């Protein structure tokens, strides 16, 4: 069981979506991740939203002209995504065992985005397998972008994977670190409690 499942019981989709809807109504920018990704690959590029949740990031990327696929294990989150954008492909799968072929996908994504603390909320010990699975669906030169918290201030659970451990997982999967930022607005990384990492296949 993933740390996310332990935390939520797999029933938090509606509440999660409502929280971000409230933030949007208050004037808060909730599209930083999509804007960041759009700065890395041109419109029309194939994007996999790994751990897509309720679809906030992917729906915005689709609006910007990207060819998107969303994958998540939490059925409650996917149910919300499907209600919000039924025309988009939302697939249920475990990232640790994710194989594109049986799902009708080709492994030639230009970018994989893992937003929303995906890596710290995986089942302990599966981080390397997930990095390997995500790297495998990238075309040569494709990018893996992951943003996640590193301390209790930025996580809903006790801190798990560290940045050196994450980089080691990516390196073992054949990925090279390109850049690292402190926010989805591309502020320089300052050894703080949140990091957005860009790795290239």
JSON list of N, CA, C and O in Angstrom, two decimals, residues 121-163:
[
{"chain": "A", "resi": 121, "resn": "UNK", "atom": "N", "xyz": [5.02, 9.97, -1.64]},
{"chain": "A", "resi": 121, "resn": "UNK", "atom": "CA", "xyz": [3.80, 9.27, -1.25]},
{"chain": "A", "resi": 121, "resn": "UNK", "atom": "C", "xyz": [3.68, 7.87, -1.86]},
{"chain": "A", "resi": 121, "resn": "UNK", "atom": "O", "xyz": [2.65, 7.21, -1.69]},
{"chain": "A", "resi": 122, "resn": "UNK", "atom": "N", "xyz": [4.73, 7.42, -2.52]},
{"chain": "A", "resi": 122, "resn": "UNK", "atom": "CA", "xyz": [4.75, 6.05, -3.04]},
{"chain": "A", "resi": 122, "resn": "UNK", "atom": "C", "xyz": [4.90, 5.05, -1.90]},
{"chain": "A", "resi": 122, "resn": "UNK", "atom": "O", "xyz": [5.30, 5.41, -0.78]},
{"chain": "A", "resi": 123, "resn": "UNK", "atom": "N", "xyz": [4.62, 3.80, -2.19]},
{"chain": "A", "resi": 123, "resn": "UNK", "atom": "CA", "xyz": [4.94, 2.74, -1.22]},
{"chain": "A", "resi": 123, "resn": "UNK", "atom": "C", "xyz": [6.45, 2.71, -1.03]},
{"chain": "A", "resi": 123, "resn": "UNK", "atom": "O", "xyz": [7.22, 2.78, -2.00]},
{"chain": "A", "resi": 124, "resn": "UNK", "atom": "N", "xyz": [6.88, 2.63, 0.21]},
{"chain": "A", "resi": 124, "resn": "UNK", "atom": "CA", "xyz": [8.31, 2.63, 0.51]},
{"chain": "A", "resi": 124, "resn": "UNK", "atom": "C", "xyz": [9.01, 1.51, -0.26]},
{"chain": "A", "resi": 124, "resn": "UNK", "atom": "O", "xyz": [8.52, 0.38, -0.32]},
{"chain": "A", "resi": 125, "resn": "UNK", "atom": "N", "xyz": [10.12, 1.86, -0.86]},
{"chain": "A", "resi": 125, "resn": "UNK", "atom": "CA", "xyz": [10.91, 0.88, -1.59]},
{"chain": "A", "resi": 125, "resn": "UNK", "atom": "C", "xyz": [10.59, 0.77, -3.07]},
{"chain": "A", "resi": 125, "resn": "UNK", "atom": "O", "xyz": [11.27, 0.05, -3.79]},
{"chain": "A", "resi": 126, "resn": "UNK", "atom": "N", "xyz": [9.54, 1.48, -3.52]},
{"chain": "A", "resi": 126, "resn": "UNK", "atom": "CA", "xyz": [9.16, 1.40, -4.94]},
{"chain": "A", "resi": 126, "resn": "UNK", "atom": "C", "xyz": [9.65, 2.59, -5.75]},
{"chain": "A", "resi": 126, "resn": "UNK", "atom": "O", "xyz": [9.42, 2.66, -6.95]},
{"chain": "A", "resi": 127, "resn": "UNK", "atom": "N", "xyz": [10.35, 3.51, -5.12]},
{"chain": "A", "resi": 127, "resn": "UNK", "atom": "CA", "xyz": [10.75, 4.73, -5.82]},
{"chain": "A", "resi": 127, "resn": "UNK", "atom": "C", "xyz": [11.62, 4.44, -7.04]},
{"chain": "A", "resi": 127, "resn": "UNK", "atom": "O", "xyz": [11.44, 5.05, -8.10]},
{"chain": "A", "resi": 128, "resn": "UNK", "atom": "N", "xyz": [12.55, 3.52, -6.89]},
{"chain": "A", "resi": 128, "resn": "UNK", "atom": "CA", "xyz": [13.41, 3.18, -8.02]},
{"chain": "A", "resi": 128, "resn": "UNK", "atom": "C", "xyz": [12.65, 2.55, -9.16]},
{"chain": "A", "resi": 128, "resn": "UNK", "atom": "O", "xyz": [12.89, 2.85, -10.34]},
{"chain": "A", "resi": 129, "resn": "UNK", "atom": "N", "xyz": [11.70, 1.67, -8.82]},
{"chain": "A", "resi": 129, "resn": "UNK", "atom": "CA", "xyz": [10.88, 1.02, -9.86]},
{"chain": "A", "resi": 129, "resn": "UNK", "atom": "C", "xyz": [10.05, 2.05, -10.60]},
{"chain": "A", "resi": 129, "resn": "UNK", "atom": "O", "xyz": [9.90, 1.98, -11.83]},
{"chain": "A", "resi": 130, "resn": "UNK", "atom": "N", "xyz": [9.50, 3.02, -9.87]},
{"chain": "A", "resi": 130, "resn": "UNK", "atom": "CA", "xyz": [8.68, 4.05, -10.52]},
{"chain": "A", "resi": 130, "resn": "UNK", "atom": "C", "xyz": [9.54, 4.91, -11.44]},
{"chain": "A", "resi": 130, "resn": "UNK", "atom": "O", "xyz": [9.15, 5.20, -12.58]},
{"chain": "A", "resi": 131, "resn": "UNK", "atom": "N", "xyz": [10.72, 5.33, -10.97]},
{"chain": "A", "resi": 131, "resn": "UNK", "atom": "CA", "xyz": [11.60, 6.11, -11.83]},
{"chain": "A", "resi": 131, "resn": "UNK", "atom": "C", "xyz": [11.94, 5.33, -13.10]},
{"chain": "A", "resi": 131, "resn": "UNK", "atom": "O", "xyz": [11.97, 5.90, -14.21]},
{"chain": "A", "resi": 132, "resn": "UNK", "atom": "N", "xyz": [12.18, 4.04, -12.95]},
{"chain": "A", "resi": 132, "resn": "UNK", "atom": "CA", "xyz": [12.51, 3.21, -14.11]},
{"chain": "A", "resi": 132, "resn": "UNK", "atom": "C", "xyz": [11.33, 3.12, -15.08]},
{"chain": "A", "resi": 132, "resn": "UNK", "atom": "O", "xyz": [11.51, 3.22, -16.29]},
{"chain": "A", "resi": 133, "resn": "UNK", "atom": "N", "xyz": [10.13, 2.93, -14.55]},
{"chain": "A", "resi": 133, "resn": "UNK", "atom": "CA", "xyz": [8.94, 2.83, -15.41]},
{"chain": "A", "resi": 133, "resn": "UNK", "atom": "C", "xyz": [8.68, 4.14, -16.14]},
{"chain": "A", "resi": 133, "resn": "UNK", "atom": "O", "xyz": [8.32, 4.14, -17.33]},
{"chain": "A", "resi": 134, "resn": "UNK", "atom": "N", "xyz": [8.85, 5.25, -15.46]},
{"chain": "A", "resi": 134, "resn": "UNK", "atom": "CA", "xyz": [8.60, 6.54, -16.09]},
{"chain": "A", "resi": 134, "resn": "UNK", "atom": "C", "xyz": [9.67, 6.87, -17.12]},
{"chain": "A", "resi": 134, "resn": "UNK", "atom": "O", "xyz": [9.37, 7.42, -18.19]},
{"chain": "A", "resi": 135, "resn": "UNK", "atom": "N", "xyz": [10.91, 6.55, -16.82]},
{"chain": "A", "resi": 135, "resn": "UNK", "atom": "CA", "xyz": [11.98, 6.78, -17.79]},
{"chain": "A", "resi": 135, "resn": "UNK", "atom": "C", "xyz": [11.75, 5.96, -19.06]},
{"chain": "A", "resi": 135, "resn": "UNK", "atom": "O", "xyz": [12.02, 6.42, -20.17]},
{"chain": "A", "resi": 136, "resn": "UNK", "atom": "N", "xyz": [11.22, 4.76, -18.89]},
{"chain": "A", "resi": 136, "resn": "UNK", "atom": "CA", "xyz": [11.05, 3.85, -20.02]},
{"chain": "A", "resi": 136, "resn": "UNK", "atom": "C", "xyz": [10.00, 4.33, -21.02]},
{"chain": "A", "resi": 136, "resn": "UNK", "atom": "O", "xyz": [10.02, 3.91, -22.18]},
{"chain": "A", "resi": 137, "resn": "UNK", "atom": "N", "xyz": [9.07, 5.19, -20.58]},
{"chain": "A", "resi": 137, "resn": "UNK", "atom": "CA", "xyz": [8.05, 5.67, -21.52]},
{"chain": "A", "resi": 137, "resn": "UNK", "atom": "C", "xyz": [8.45, 6.95, -22.23]},
{"chain": "A", "resi": 137, "resn": "UNK", "atom": "O", "xyz": [7.72, 7.45, -23.08]},
{"chain": "A", "resi": 138, "resn": "UNK", "atom": "N", "xyz": [9.62, 7.49, -21.87]},
{"chain": "A", "resi": 138, "resn": "UNK", "atom": "CA", "xyz": [10.11, 8.70, -22.53]},
{"chain": "A", "resi": 138, "resn": "UNK", "atom": "C", "xyz": [10.81, 8.37, -23.83]},
{"chain": "A", "resi": 138, "resn": "UNK", "atom": "O", "xyz": [11.54, 7.38, -23.92]},
{"chain": "A", "resi": 139, "resn": "UNK", "atom": "N", "xyz": [10.64, 9.22, -24.82]},
{"chain": "A", "resi": 139, "resn": "UNK", "atom": "CA", "xyz": [11.46, 9.10, -26.03]},
{"chain": "A", "resi": 139, "resn": "UNK", "atom": "C", "xyz": [12.87, 9.54, -25.67]},
{"chain": "A", "resi": 139, "resn": "UNK", "atom": "O", "xyz": [13.08, 10.23, -24.66]},
{"chain": "A", "resi": 140, "resn": "UNK", "atom": "N", "xyz": [13.88, 9.15, -26.46]},
{"chain": "A", "resi": 140, "resn": "UNK", "atom": "CA", "xyz": [15.24, 9.66, -26.21]},
{"chain": "A", "resi": 140, "resn": "UNK", "atom": "C", "xyz": [15.24, 11.19, -26.22]},
{"chain": "A", "resi": 140, "resn": "UNK", "atom": "O", "xyz": [14.68, 11.83, -27.11]},
{"chain": "A", "resi": 141, "resn": "UNK", "atom": "N", "xyz": [15.80, 11.77, -25.18]},
{"chain": "A", "resi": 141, "resn": "UNK", "atom": "CA", "xyz": [15.78, 13.22, -25.04]},
{"chain": "A", "resi": 141, "resn": "UNK", "atom": "C", "xyz": [14.59, 13.75, -24.27]},
{"chain": "A", "resi": 141, "resn": "UNK", "atom": "O", "xyz": [14.52, 14.94, -23.96]},
{"chain": "A", "resi": 142, "resn": "UNK", "atom": "N", "xyz": [13.63, 12.86, -23.95]},
{"chain": "A", "resi": 142, "resn": "UNK", "atom": "CA", "xyz": [12.46, 13.28, -23.21]},
{"chain": "A", "resi": 142, "resn": "UNK", "atom": "C", "xyz": [12.78, 13.64, -21.77]},
{"chain": "A", "resi": 142, "resn": "UNK", "atom": "O", "xyz": [13.84, 13.29, -21.24]},
{"chain": "A", "resi": 143, "resn": "UNK", "atom": "N", "xyz": [11.87, 14.36, -21.13]},
{"chain": "A", "resi": 143, "resn": "UNK", "atom": "CA", "xyz": [12.10, 14.91, -19.80]},
{"chain": "A", "resi": 143, "resn": "UNK", "atom": "C", "xyz": [11.17, 14.33, -18.75]},
{"chain": "A", "resi": 143, "resn": "UNK", "atom": "O", "xyz": [9.97, 14.14, -19.01]},
{"chain": "A", "resi": 144, "resn": "UNK", "atom": "N", "xyz": [11.71, 14.06, -17.57]},
{"chain": "A", "resi": 144, "resn": "UNK", "atom": "CA", "xyz": [10.93, 13.73, -16.38]},
{"chain": "A", "resi": 144, "resn": "UNK", "atom": "C", "xyz": [11.01, 14.92, -15.45]},
{"chain": "A", "resi": 144, "resn": "UNK", "atom": "O", "xyz": [12.10, 15.34, -15.06]},
{"chain": "A", "resi": 145, "resn": "UNK", "atom": "N", "xyz": [9.85, 15.46, -15.09]},
{"chain": "A", "resi": 145, "resn": "UNK", "atom": "CA", "xyz": [9.77, 16.60, -14.17]},
{"chain": "A", "resi": 145, "resn": "UNK", "atom": "C", "xyz": [9.02, 16.15, -12.93]},
{"chain": "A", "resi": 145, "resn": "UNK", "atom": "O", "xyz": [7.89, 15.66, -13.02]},
{"chain": "A", "resi": 146, "resn": "UNK", "atom": "N", "xyz": [9.63, 16.30, -11.78]},
{"chain": "A", "resi": 146, "resn": "UNK", "atom": "CA", "xyz": [8.99, 15.91, -10.52]},
{"chain": "A", "resi": 146, "resn": "UNK", "atom": "C", "xyz": [9.19, 17.01, -9.48]},
{"chain": "A", "resi": 146, "resn": "UNK", "atom": "O", "xyz": [10.30, 17.49, -9.29]},
{"chain": "A", "resi": 147, "resn": "UNK", "atom": "N", "xyz": [8.08, 17.39, -8.85]},
{"chain": "A", "resi": 147, "resn": "UNK", "atom": "CA", "xyz": [8.15, 18.36, -7.77]},
{"chain": "A", "resi": 147, "resn": "UNK", "atom": "C", "xyz": [7.61, 17.73, -6.50]},
{"chain": "A", "resi": 147, "resn": "UNK", "atom": "O", "xyz": [6.52, 17.17, -6.51]},
{"chain": "A", "resi": 148, "resn": "UNK", "atom": "N", "xyz": [8.39, 17.80, -5.42]},
{"chain": "A", "resi": 148, "resn": "UNK", "atom": "CA", "xyz": [7.91, 17.21, -4.17]},
{"chain": "A", "resi": 148, "resn": "UNK", "atom": "C", "xyz": [8.59, 17.82, -2.95]},
{"chain": "A", "resi": 148, "resn": "UNK", "atom": "O", "xyz": [9.68, 18.38, -3.04]},
{"chain": "A", "resi": 149, "resn": "UNK", "atom": "N", "xyz": [7.90, 17.68, -1.82]},
{"chain": "A", "resi": 149, "resn": "UNK", "atom": "CA", "xyz": [8.41, 18.19, -0.56]},
{"chain": "A", "resi": 149, "resn": "UNK", "atom": "C", "xyz": [9.48, 17.30, 0.02]},
{"chain": "A", "resi": 149, "resn": "UNK", "atom": "O", "xyz": [9.53, 16.09, -0.23]},
{"chain": "A", "resi": 150, "resn": "UNK", "atom": "N", "xyz": [10.32, 17.92, 0.84]},
{"chain": "A", "resi": 150, "resn": "UNK", "atom": "CA", "xyz": [11.45, 17.22, 1.45]},
{"chain": "A", "resi": 150, "resn": "UNK", "atom": "C", "xyz": [11.42, 17.30, 2.97]},
{"chain": "A", "resi": 150, "resn": "UNK", "atom": "O", "xyz": [12.27, 16.70, 3.62]},
{"chain": "A", "resi": 151, "resn": "UNK", "atom": "N", "xyz": [10.47, 18.03, 3.52]},
{"chain": "A", "resi": 151, "resn": "UNK", "atom": "CA", "xyz": [10.40, 18.17, 4.97]},
{"chain": "A", "resi": 151, "resn": "UNK", "atom": "C", "xyz": [8.93, 18.20, 5.41]},
{"chain": "A", "resi": 151, "resn": "UNK", "atom": "O", "xyz": [8.02, 18.20, 4.58]},
{"chain": "A", "resi": 152, "resn": "UNK", "atom": "N", "xyz": [8.71, 18.21, 6.71]},
{"chain": "A", "resi": 152, "resn": "UNK", "atom": "CA", "xyz": [7.34, 18.11, 7.23]},
{"chain": "A", "resi": 152, "resn": "UNK", "atom": "C", "xyz": [6.50, 19.33, 6.89]},
{"chain": "A", "resi": 152, "resn": "UNK", "atom": "O", "xyz": [5.27, 19.23, 6.82]},
{"chain": "A", "resi": 153, "resn": "UNK", "atom": "N", "xyz": [7.14, 20.47, 6.63]},
{"chain": "A", "resi": 153, "resn": "UNK", "atom": "CA", "xyz": [6.39, 21.66, 6.25]},
{"chain": "A", "resi": 153, "resn": "UNK", "atom": "C", "xyz": [5.73, 21.49, 4.89]},
{"chain": "A", "resi": 153, "resn": "UNK", "atom": "O", "xyz": [4.66, 22.04, 4.64]},
{"chain": "A", "resi": 154, "resn": "UNK", "atom": "N", "xyz": [6.35, 20.71, 4.02]},
{"chain": "A", "resi": 154, "resn": "UNK", "atom": "CA", "xyz": [5.89, 20.58, 2.64]},
{"chain": "A", "resi": 154, "resn": "UNK", "atom": "C", "xyz": [5.27, 19.22, 2.33]},
{"chain": "A", "resi": 154, "resn": "UNK", "atom": "O", "xyz": [5.00, 18.92, 1.17]},
{"chain": "A", "resi": 155, "resn": "UNK", "atom": "N", "xyz": [5.05, 18.40, 3.35]},
{"chain": "A", "resi": 155, "resn": "UNK", "atom": "CA", "xyz": [4.51, 17.06, 3.13]},
{"chain": "A", "resi": 155, "resn": "UNK", "atom": "C", "xyz": [3.41, 16.74, 4.13]},
{"chain": "A", "resi": 155, "resn": "UNK", "atom": "O", "xyz": [3.47, 17.18, 5.28]},
{"chain": "A", "resi": 156, "resn": "UNK", "atom": "N", "xyz": [2.41, 15.94, 3.72]},
{"chain": "A", "resi": 156, "resn": "UNK", "atom": "CA", "xyz": [1.37, 15.50, 4.64]},
{"chain": "A", "resi": 156, "resn": "UNK", "atom": "C", "xyz": [1.75, 14.26, 5.43]},
{"chain": "A", "resi": 156, "resn": "UNK", "atom": "O", "xyz": [0.96, 13.76, 6.24]},
{"chain": "A", "resi": 157, "resn": "UNK", "atom": "N", "xyz": [2.95, 13.74, 5.19]},
{"chain": "A", "resi": 157, "resn": "UNK", "atom": "CA", "xyz": [3.47, 12.56, 5.87]},
{"chain": "A", "resi": 157, "resn": "UNK", "atom": "C", "xyz": [4.91, 12.84, 6.28]},
{"chain": "A", "resi": 157, "resn": "UNK", "atom": "O", "xyz": [5.52, 13.79, 5.79]},
{"chain": "A", "resi": 158, "resn": "UNK", "atom": "N", "xyz": [5.49, 12.06, 7.16]},
{"chain": "A", "resi": 158, "resn": "UNK", "atom": "CA", "xyz": [6.91, 12.26, 7.49]},
{"chain": "A", "resi": 158, "resn": "UNK", "atom": "C", "xyz": [7.76, 12.15, 6.23]},
{"chain": "A", "resi": 158, "resn": "UNK", "atom": "O", "xyz": [7.45, 11.38, 5.32]},
{"chain": "A", "resi": 159, "resn": "UNK", "atom": "N", "xyz": [8.84, 12.95, 6.16]},
{"chain": "A", "resi": 159, "resn": "UNK", "atom": "CA", "xyz": [9.68, 12.94, 4.95]},
{"chain": "A", "resi": 159, "resn": "UNK", "atom": "C", "xyz": [10.16, 11.54, 4.61]},
{"chain": "A", "resi": 159, "resn": "UNK", "atom": "O", "xyz": [10.48, 10.74, 5.48]},
{"chain": "A", "resi": 160, "resn": "UNK", "atom": "N", "xyz": [10.19, 11.25, 3.31]},
{"chain": "A", "resi": 160, "resn": "UNK", "atom": "CA", "xyz": [10.65, 9.95, 2.82]},
{"chain": "A", "resi": 160, "resn": "UNK", "atom": "C", "xyz": [11.90, 10.11, 1.99]},
{"chain": "A", "resi": 160, "resn": "UNK", "atom": "O", "xyz": [13.00, 10.30, 2.51]},
{"chain": "A", "resi": 161, "resn": "UNK", "atom": "N", "xyz": [11.75, 10.08, 0.69]},
{"chain": "A", "resi": 161, "resn": "UNK", "atom": "CA", "xyz": [12.89, 10.11, -0.21]},
{"chain": "A", "resi": 161, "resn": "UNK", "atom": "C", "xyz": [13.61, 11.46, -0.17]},
{"chain": "A", "resi": 161, "resn": "UNK", "atom": "O", "xyz": [12.98, 12.52, -0.09]},
{"chain": "A", "resi": 162, "resn": "UNK", "atom": "N", "xyz": [14.94, 11.42, -0.16]},
{"chain": "A", "resi": 162, "resn": "UNK", "atom": "CA", "xyz": [15.75, 12.63, -0.20]},
{"chain": "A", "resi": 162, "resn": "UNK", "atom": "C", "xyz": [16.12, 12.94, -1.65]},
{"chain": "A", "resi": 162, "resn": "UNK", "atom": "O", "xyz": [15.97, 12.09, -2.54]},
{"chain": "A", "resi": 163, "resn": "UNK", "atom": "N", "xyz": [16.62, 14.14, -1.89]},
{"chain": "A", "resi": 163, "resn": "UNK", "atom": "CA", "xyz": [17.02, 14.48, -3.26]},
{"chain": "A", "resi": 163, "resn": "UNK", "atom": "C", "xyz": [18.17, 13.60, -3.77]},
{"chain": "A", "resi": 163, "resn": "UNK", "atom": "O", "xyz": [18.12, 13.14, -4.92]}
]
